[in-house]
Amino acid sequence: DECYGERTLVADEGPGVGDRIGADSIESCEAECSEIKGCESFAVCTHEVFHYKSKKVTLDEAATSHAGKLKECKTLYKTKCKDAPHPQRFSKLGTGYCPTGYYAGWVAADGNLGSCKAKCQEEEKCRFFALYEGKTCSRYDSRAGDCNERVEEGGEYSPEQHTTFAKTEKVDPRYRKLGKGYCKCTESQCHYFAFVEGKTCSRYTGDAKDCSDRQVGDDRADEHITYAKTQETQALYHFTKLGTGYCS
């Protein structure tokens, strides 16, 4: 099986085999790397530019000594699924900070992106963090809701200097995210499942075919995330995340 591990940016990235500008997700670039001849790894410093490489990378290799790249960049590399770490990822929401849910912060030493991510990752209740470089890594729990209505100006804490990030799902490399939705199927033998956290794990059979033509666009469908079973090995099922909608 082919999965992707995630680590700090390696010192020697190796020869390039292409670039991607404007990618919508790391998962889409993993899929693209798998299709590019000779692509074994890729480097990313933002979610906008990805650099595909032919070098086979391991966790044991030396990391870059460039201080800025060490904090901001990472290498993703092909590995066996059983060996791939399950990285925690974060999505950038934008300027400002959550108006509610604050529980910790204002330690200057934590005021950098790498430390802030590590703090939020190790604290189970952390759902968001607002970074004010050199000043604070303010963390927020579930009381912040979706933190879409942020404080962006005014006030005594310089909200315009904060950038808020949301903790996303912890990625299991045996899964590939496809989007929201669920398979419209009622048979008993599970080929797919549609997951809504805290509500349901709906399972579906091969009658859903490849479940690529999913129904999307309504609140009920968009709540679901659909996965496809990819293999069974020693009683361990692997699943591929299909994407938004449900099978028509």
PDB file of C-alpha atoms in Angstrom, residues 8-221:
ATOM      1  CA  THR A   8      10.001  18.385   9.110  1.00  0.00           C
ATOM      2  CA  LEU A   9      11.490  19.628   5.854  1.00  0.00           C
ATOM      3  CA  VAL A  10      14.547  17.569   4.944  1.00  0.00           C
ATOM      4  CA  ALA A  11      17.917  19.229   4.402  1.00  0.00           C
ATOM      5  CA  ASP A  12      18.357  17.577   1.011  1.00  0.00           C
ATOM      6  CA  GLU A  13      15.038  17.683  -0.860  1.00  0.00           C
ATOM      7  CA  GLY A  14      16.392  16.097  -4.025  1.00  0.00           C
ATOM      8  CA  PRO A  15      15.602  16.855  -7.695  1.00  0.00           C
ATOM      9  CA  GLY A  16      12.275  18.374  -8.628  1.00  0.00           C
ATOM     10  CA  VAL A  17       9.732  16.672 -10.884  1.00  0.00           C
ATOM     11  CA  GLY A  18       7.108  19.433 -10.970  1.00  0.00           C
ATOM     12  CA  ASP A  19       5.251  22.048  -8.976  1.00  0.00           C
ATOM     13  CA  ARG A  20       1.645  22.744  -8.089  1.00  0.00           C
ATOM     14  CA  ILE A  21       0.322  26.240  -7.443  1.00  0.00           C
ATOM     15  CA  GLY A  22      -3.076  26.846  -5.908  1.00  0.00           C
ATOM     16  CA  ALA A  23      -3.751  23.320  -4.630  1.00  0.00           C
ATOM     17  CA  ASP A  24      -6.960  22.976  -2.616  1.00  0.00           C
ATOM     18  CA  SER A  25      -5.519  20.506  -0.098  1.00  0.00           C
ATOM     19  CA  ILE A  26      -2.518  18.409   0.843  1.00  0.00           C
ATOM     20  CA  GLU A  27      -4.560  15.292   0.042  1.00  0.00           C
ATOM     21  CA  SER A  28      -5.041  16.408  -3.572  1.00  0.00           C
ATOM     22  CA  CYS A  29      -1.281  16.849  -3.921  1.00  0.00           C
ATOM     23  CA  GLU A  30      -0.668  13.414  -2.435  1.00  0.00           C
ATOM     24  CA  ALA A  31      -2.948  12.033  -5.142  1.00  0.00           C
ATOM     25  CA  GLU A  32      -1.145  14.046  -7.831  1.00  0.00           C
ATOM     26  CA  CYS A  33       2.291  12.937  -6.634  1.00  0.00           C
ATOM     27  CA  SER A  34       1.091   9.337  -6.887  1.00  0.00           C
ATOM     28  CA  GLU A  35       0.244   9.962 -10.543  1.00  0.00           C
ATOM     29  CA  ILE A  36       3.493  11.766 -11.475  1.00  0.00           C
ATOM     30  CA  LYS A  37       6.190   9.462 -12.779  1.00  0.00           C
ATOM     31  CA  GLY A  38       9.161   9.478 -10.421  1.00  0.00           C
ATOM     32  CA  CYS A  39       7.483  11.503  -7.669  1.00  0.00           C
ATOM     33  CA  GLU A  40       8.446  10.093  -4.263  1.00  0.00           C
ATOM     34  CA  SER A  41       7.956  13.100  -1.966  1.00  0.00           C
ATOM     35  CA  PHE A  42       6.995  16.757  -1.961  1.00  0.00           C
ATOM     36  CA  ALA A  43       7.768  19.887   0.016  1.00  0.00           C
ATOM     37  CA  VAL A  44       5.247  22.486   1.128  1.00  0.00           C
ATOM     38  CA  CYS A  45       5.669  25.764   3.005  1.00  0.00           C
ATOM     39  CA  THR A  46       2.179  27.113   2.368  1.00  0.00           C
ATOM     40  CA  HIS A  47      -1.012  25.476   1.164  1.00  0.00           C
ATOM     41  CA  GLU A  48      -0.602  27.320  -2.131  1.00  0.00           C
ATOM     42  CA  VAL A  49       2.673  25.991  -3.575  1.00  0.00           C
ATOM     43  CA  PHE A  50       3.826  22.354  -3.566  1.00  0.00           C
ATOM     44  CA  HIS A  51       7.177  21.147  -4.923  1.00  0.00           C
ATOM     45  CA  TYR A  52       7.263  17.528  -6.122  1.00  0.00           C
ATOM     46  CA  LYS A  53      10.541  15.629  -5.698  1.00  0.00           C
ATOM     47  CA  SER A  54      12.017  12.369  -6.950  1.00  0.00           C
ATOM     48  CA  LYS A  55      13.883  11.661  -3.723  1.00  0.00           C
ATOM     49  CA  LYS A  56      12.772   8.823  -1.447  1.00  0.00           C
ATOM     50  CA  VAL A  57      12.632  10.328   2.037  1.00  0.00           C
ATOM     51  CA  THR A  58      12.745   8.662   5.463  1.00  0.00           C
ATOM     52  CA  LEU A  59      12.139   9.868   9.002  1.00  0.00           C
ATOM     53  CA  ASP A  60      15.825   9.356   9.844  1.00  0.00           C
ATOM     54  CA  GLU A  61      17.175  12.006   7.475  1.00  0.00           C
ATOM     55  CA  ALA A  62      18.558  15.318   8.680  1.00  0.00           C
ATOM     56  CA  ALA A  63      16.139  18.221   8.766  1.00  0.00           C
ATOM     57  CA  THR A  64      16.851  21.578   7.204  1.00  0.00           C
ATOM     58  CA  SER A  65      18.953  23.959   9.290  1.00  0.00           C
ATOM     59  CA  HIS A  66      17.141  27.009   7.901  1.00  0.00           C
ATOM     60  CA  ALA A  67      15.273  28.440  10.899  1.00  0.00           C
ATOM     61  CA  GLY A  68      12.376  29.850   8.887  1.00  0.00           C
ATOM     62  CA  LYS A  69      11.842  26.699   6.832  1.00  0.00           C
ATOM     63  CA  LEU A  70      12.120  24.553   9.947  1.00  0.00           C
ATOM     64  CA  LYS A  71       9.102  26.361  11.426  1.00  0.00           C
ATOM     65  CA  GLU A  72       7.014  26.870   8.296  1.00  0.00           C
ATOM     66  CA  CYS A  73       7.775  23.977   5.941  1.00  0.00           C
ATOM     67  CA  LYS A  74       7.396  20.205   5.868  1.00  0.00           C
ATOM     68  CA  THR A  75       8.105  17.200   3.692  1.00  0.00           C
ATOM     69  CA  LEU A  76       5.519  14.579   2.799  1.00  0.00           C
ATOM     70  CA  TYR A  77       6.876  11.301   1.524  1.00  0.00           C
ATOM     71  CA  LYS A  78       5.673   7.955   0.233  1.00  0.00           C
ATOM     72  CA  THR A  79       5.804   5.145   2.778  1.00  0.00           C
ATOM     73  CA  LYS A  80       4.096   1.892   3.627  1.00  0.00           C
ATOM     74  CA  CYS A  81       0.717   2.523   5.196  1.00  0.00           C
ATOM     75  CA  LYS A  82       1.583   0.634   8.371  1.00  0.00           C
ATOM     76  CA  ASP A  83       4.651   2.871   8.868  1.00  0.00           C
ATOM     77  CA  ALA A  84       3.044   6.228   8.167  1.00  0.00           C
ATOM     78  CA  PRO A  85       2.575   8.582  11.112  1.00  0.00           C
ATOM     79  CA  HIS A  86      -0.845  10.131  11.613  1.00  0.00           C
ATOM     80  CA  PRO A  87      -0.157  13.870  11.507  1.00  0.00           C
ATOM     81  CA  GLN A  88      -2.364  16.512  13.020  1.00  0.00           C
ATOM     82  CA  ARG A  89      -3.133  19.233  10.513  1.00  0.00           C
ATOM     83  CA  PHE A  90      -4.422  22.761  10.835  1.00  0.00           C
ATOM     84  CA  SER A  91      -6.298  25.020   8.446  1.00  0.00           C
ATOM     85  CA  LYS A  92      -5.794  28.773   8.335  1.00  0.00           C
ATOM     86  CA  LEU A  93      -9.029  30.668   9.029  1.00  0.00           C
ATOM     87  CA  GLY A  94      -7.730  34.232   8.769  1.00  0.00           C
ATOM     88  CA  THR A  95      -7.150  37.424  10.716  1.00  0.00           C
ATOM     89  CA  GLY A  96      -8.408  37.888  14.268  1.00  0.00           C
ATOM     90  CA  TYR A  97      -9.249  35.574  17.142  1.00  0.00           C
ATOM     91  CA  CYS A  98     -12.281  33.634  18.376  1.00  0.00           C
ATOM     92  CA  PRO A  99     -14.603  35.763  20.533  1.00  0.00           C
ATOM     93  CA  THR A 100     -15.287  32.904  22.974  1.00  0.00           C
ATOM     94  CA  GLY A 101     -13.631  29.708  24.191  1.00  0.00           C
ATOM     95  CA  TYR A 102     -10.241  31.120  25.237  1.00  0.00           C
ATOM     96  CA  TYR A 103      -8.469  29.025  27.857  1.00  0.00           C
ATOM     97  CA  ALA A 104      -4.689  29.587  27.561  1.00  0.00           C
ATOM     98  CA  GLY A 105      -2.071  31.792  25.950  1.00  0.00           C
ATOM     99  CA  TRP A 106       0.084  34.921  26.216  1.00  0.00           C
ATOM    100  CA  VAL A 107       3.372  33.107  26.706  1.00  0.00           C
ATOM    101  CA  ALA A 108       5.851  34.834  24.401  1.00  0.00           C
ATOM    102  CA  ALA A 109       7.957  31.690  23.925  1.00  0.00           C
ATOM    103  CA  ASP A 110       4.975  29.965  22.301  1.00  0.00           C
ATOM    104  CA  GLY A 111       4.465  32.827  19.844  1.00  0.00           C
ATOM    105  CA  ASN A 112       5.620  31.059  16.685  1.00  0.00           C
ATOM    106  CA  LEU A 113       3.775  28.758  14.319  1.00  0.00           C
ATOM    107  CA  GLY A 114       5.697  25.580  15.122  1.00  0.00           C
ATOM    108  CA  SER A 115       5.300  25.888  18.891  1.00  0.00           C
ATOM    109  CA  CYS A 116       1.688  26.943  18.558  1.00  0.00           C
ATOM    110  CA  LYS A 117       0.798  23.917  16.458  1.00  0.00           C
ATOM    111  CA  ALA A 118       2.576  21.635  18.922  1.00  0.00           C
ATOM    112  CA  LYS A 119       0.713  23.183  21.866  1.00  0.00           C
ATOM    113  CA  CYS A 120      -2.679  22.788  20.241  1.00  0.00           C
ATOM    114  CA  GLN A 121      -1.889  19.269  19.108  1.00  0.00           C
ATOM    115  CA  GLU A 122      -0.915  18.046  22.583  1.00  0.00           C
ATOM    116  CA  GLU A 123      -3.936  19.654  24.274  1.00  0.00           C
ATOM    117  CA  GLU A 124      -6.985  17.548  23.526  1.00  0.00           C
ATOM    118  CA  LYS A 125      -9.472  20.340  24.161  1.00  0.00           C
ATOM    119  CA  CYS A 126      -7.726  22.738  21.773  1.00  0.00           C
ATOM    120  CA  ARG A 127      -9.862  23.406  18.699  1.00  0.00           C
ATOM    121  CA  PHE A 128      -8.336  26.687  17.490  1.00  0.00           C
ATOM    122  CA  PHE A 129      -5.288  28.818  18.107  1.00  0.00           C
ATOM    123  CA  ALA A 130      -4.684  32.489  17.361  1.00  0.00           C
ATOM    124  CA  LEU A 131      -1.033  33.317  16.720  1.00  0.00           C
ATOM    125  CA  TYR A 132       0.399  36.758  17.428  1.00  0.00           C
ATOM    126  CA  GLU A 133       4.029  36.317  16.402  1.00  0.00           C
ATOM    127  CA  GLY A 134       6.374  36.782  19.352  1.00  0.00           C
ATOM    128  CA  LYS A 135       3.476  37.534  21.719  1.00  0.00           C
ATOM    129  CA  THR A 136       0.998  34.717  22.157  1.00  0.00           C
ATOM    130  CA  CYS A 137      -0.385  31.386  21.071  1.00  0.00           C
ATOM    131  CA  SER A 138      -3.946  31.808  22.337  1.00  0.00           C
ATOM    132  CA  ARG A 139      -5.869  28.531  22.394  1.00  0.00           C
ATOM    133  CA  TYR A 140      -9.616  28.022  22.248  1.00  0.00           C
ATOM    134  CA  ASP A 141     -11.860  25.077  23.057  1.00  0.00           C
ATOM    135  CA  SER A 142     -15.234  23.912  21.699  1.00  0.00           C
ATOM    136  CA  ARG A 143     -16.985  26.929  23.229  1.00  0.00           C
ATOM    137  CA  ALA A 144     -15.608  28.889  20.264  1.00  0.00           C
ATOM    138  CA  GLY A 145     -18.055  27.083  17.968  1.00  0.00           C
ATOM    139  CA  ASP A 146     -16.767  27.285  14.374  1.00  0.00           C
ATOM    140  CA  CYS A 147     -14.898  30.575  15.073  1.00  0.00           C
ATOM    141  CA  ASN A 148     -16.072  32.022  11.766  1.00  0.00           C
ATOM    142  CA  GLU A 149     -17.176  35.313  13.351  1.00  0.00           C
ATOM    143  CA  ARG A 150     -13.811  36.436  14.690  1.00  0.00           C
ATOM    144  CA  VAL A 151     -12.759  39.630  16.427  1.00  0.00           C
ATOM    145  CA  GLU A 152     -10.689  41.282  13.675  1.00  0.00           C
ATOM    146  CA  GLU A 153     -10.284  44.878  14.819  1.00  0.00           C
ATOM    147  CA  GLY A 154     -10.518  47.085  17.877  1.00  0.00           C
ATOM    148  CA  GLY A 155     -10.080  45.990  21.460  1.00  0.00           C
ATOM    149  CA  GLU A 156      -7.000  45.821  23.652  1.00  0.00           C
ATOM    150  CA  TYR A 157      -5.405  42.643  22.273  1.00  0.00           C
ATOM    151  CA  SER A 158      -4.512  43.834  18.731  1.00  0.00           C
ATOM    152  CA  PRO A 159      -6.780  41.377  16.889  1.00  0.00           C
ATOM    153  CA  GLU A 160      -5.447  42.558  13.536  1.00  0.00           C
ATOM    154  CA  GLN A 161      -2.072  41.052  14.526  1.00  0.00           C
ATOM    155  CA  HIS A 162      -3.584  37.620  15.218  1.00  0.00           C
ATOM    156  CA  THR A 163      -4.006  34.804  12.696  1.00  0.00           C
ATOM    157  CA  THR A 164      -6.370  32.009  13.644  1.00  0.00           C
ATOM    158  CA  PHE A 165      -5.943  28.349  12.720  1.00  0.00           C
ATOM    159  CA  ALA A 166      -8.401  25.478  13.200  1.00  0.00           C
ATOM    160  CA  LYS A 167      -7.417  21.966  14.210  1.00  0.00           C
ATOM    161  CA  THR A 168      -8.617  19.649  11.463  1.00  0.00           C
ATOM    162  CA  GLU A 169      -9.116  15.914  11.529  1.00  0.00           C
ATOM    163  CA  LYS A 170      -6.112  13.824  12.465  1.00  0.00           C
ATOM    164  CA  VAL A 171      -5.223  12.174   9.200  1.00  0.00           C
ATOM    165  CA  ASP A 172      -4.880   8.423   9.060  1.00  0.00           C
ATOM    166  CA  PRO A 173      -2.706   7.698   5.994  1.00  0.00           C
ATOM    167  CA  ARG A 174      -4.851   4.653   5.210  1.00  0.00           C
ATOM    168  CA  TYR A 175      -7.622   7.098   4.262  1.00  0.00           C
ATOM    169  CA  ARG A 176      -7.896   9.580   1.431  1.00  0.00           C
ATOM    170  CA  LYS A 177     -10.319  12.441   1.863  1.00  0.00           C
ATOM    171  CA  LEU A 178     -12.848  12.885  -0.906  1.00  0.00           C
ATOM    172  CA  GLY A 179     -15.401  15.154   0.725  1.00  0.00           C
ATOM    173  CA  LYS A 180     -18.833  15.323   2.246  1.00  0.00           C
ATOM    174  CA  GLY A 181     -21.838  13.123   1.553  1.00  0.00           C
ATOM    175  CA  TYR A 182     -23.064   9.577   1.990  1.00  0.00           C
ATOM    176  CA  CYS A 183     -23.670   6.525  -0.212  1.00  0.00           C
ATOM    177  CA  LYS A 184     -27.317   5.800  -0.974  1.00  0.00           C
ATOM    178  CA  CYS A 185     -27.295   2.067  -0.346  1.00  0.00           C
ATOM    179  CA  THR A 186     -29.041  -0.252   2.138  1.00  0.00           C
ATOM    180  CA  GLU A 187     -27.383  -3.662   1.658  1.00  0.00           C
ATOM    181  CA  SER A 188     -25.584  -5.352   4.565  1.00  0.00           C
ATOM    182  CA  GLN A 189     -22.072  -6.041   3.192  1.00  0.00           C
ATOM    183  CA  CYS A 190     -20.053  -2.871   3.786  1.00  0.00           C
ATOM    184  CA  HIS A 191     -18.084  -1.376   0.906  1.00  0.00           C
ATOM    185  CA  TYR A 192     -18.538   2.224   2.046  1.00  0.00           C
ATOM    186  CA  PHE A 193     -19.366   4.108   5.186  1.00  0.00           C
ATOM    187  CA  ALA A 194     -20.628   7.663   5.678  1.00  0.00           C
ATOM    188  CA  PHE A 195     -19.611   9.307   8.923  1.00  0.00           C
ATOM    189  CA  VAL A 196     -21.184  12.152  10.866  1.00  0.00           C
ATOM    190  CA  GLU A 197     -19.336  12.687  14.131  1.00  0.00           C
ATOM    191  CA  GLY A 198     -21.532  11.956  17.108  1.00  0.00           C
ATOM    192  CA  LYS A 199     -24.474  10.934  14.915  1.00  0.00           C
ATOM    193  CA  THR A 200     -23.930   8.008  12.592  1.00  0.00           C
ATOM    194  CA  CYS A 201     -21.635   5.554  10.873  1.00  0.00           C
ATOM    195  CA  SER A 202     -23.805   4.511   7.925  1.00  0.00           C
ATOM    196  CA  ARG A 203     -22.513   1.490   5.997  1.00  0.00           C
ATOM    197  CA  TYR A 204     -23.165   0.557   2.376  1.00  0.00           C
ATOM    198  CA  THR A 205     -22.543  -2.332  -0.054  1.00  0.00           C
ATOM    199  CA  GLY A 206     -20.963  -2.611  -3.469  1.00  0.00           C
ATOM    200  CA  ASP A 207     -24.343  -1.742  -4.997  1.00  0.00           C
ATOM    201  CA  ALA A 208     -23.162   1.855  -4.627  1.00  0.00           C
ATOM    202  CA  LYS A 209     -20.618   1.018  -7.368  1.00  0.00           C
ATOM    203  CA  ASP A 210     -17.702   3.473  -7.122  1.00  0.00           C
ATOM    204  CA  CYS A 211     -19.769   6.066  -5.253  1.00  0.00           C
ATOM    205  CA  SER A 212     -18.167   8.812  -7.366  1.00  0.00           C
ATOM    206  CA  ASP A 213     -21.479  10.355  -8.421  1.00  0.00           C
ATOM    207  CA  ARG A 214     -22.585  11.545  -5.015  1.00  0.00           C
ATOM    208  CA  GLN A 215     -25.503  13.762  -4.124  1.00  0.00           C
ATOM    209  CA  VAL A 216     -24.362  17.058  -2.606  1.00  0.00           C
ATOM    210  CA  GLY A 217     -25.713  20.506  -1.931  1.00  0.00           C
ATOM    211  CA  ASP A 218     -28.231  19.943   0.840  1.00  0.00           C
ATOM    212  CA  ASP A 219     -27.622  20.151   4.587  1.00  0.00           C
ATOM    213  CA  ARG A 220     -28.225  16.455   5.190  1.00  0.00           C
ATOM    214  CA  ALA A 221     -25.782  15.272   2.523  1.00  0.00           C
TER     215      ALA A 221
END
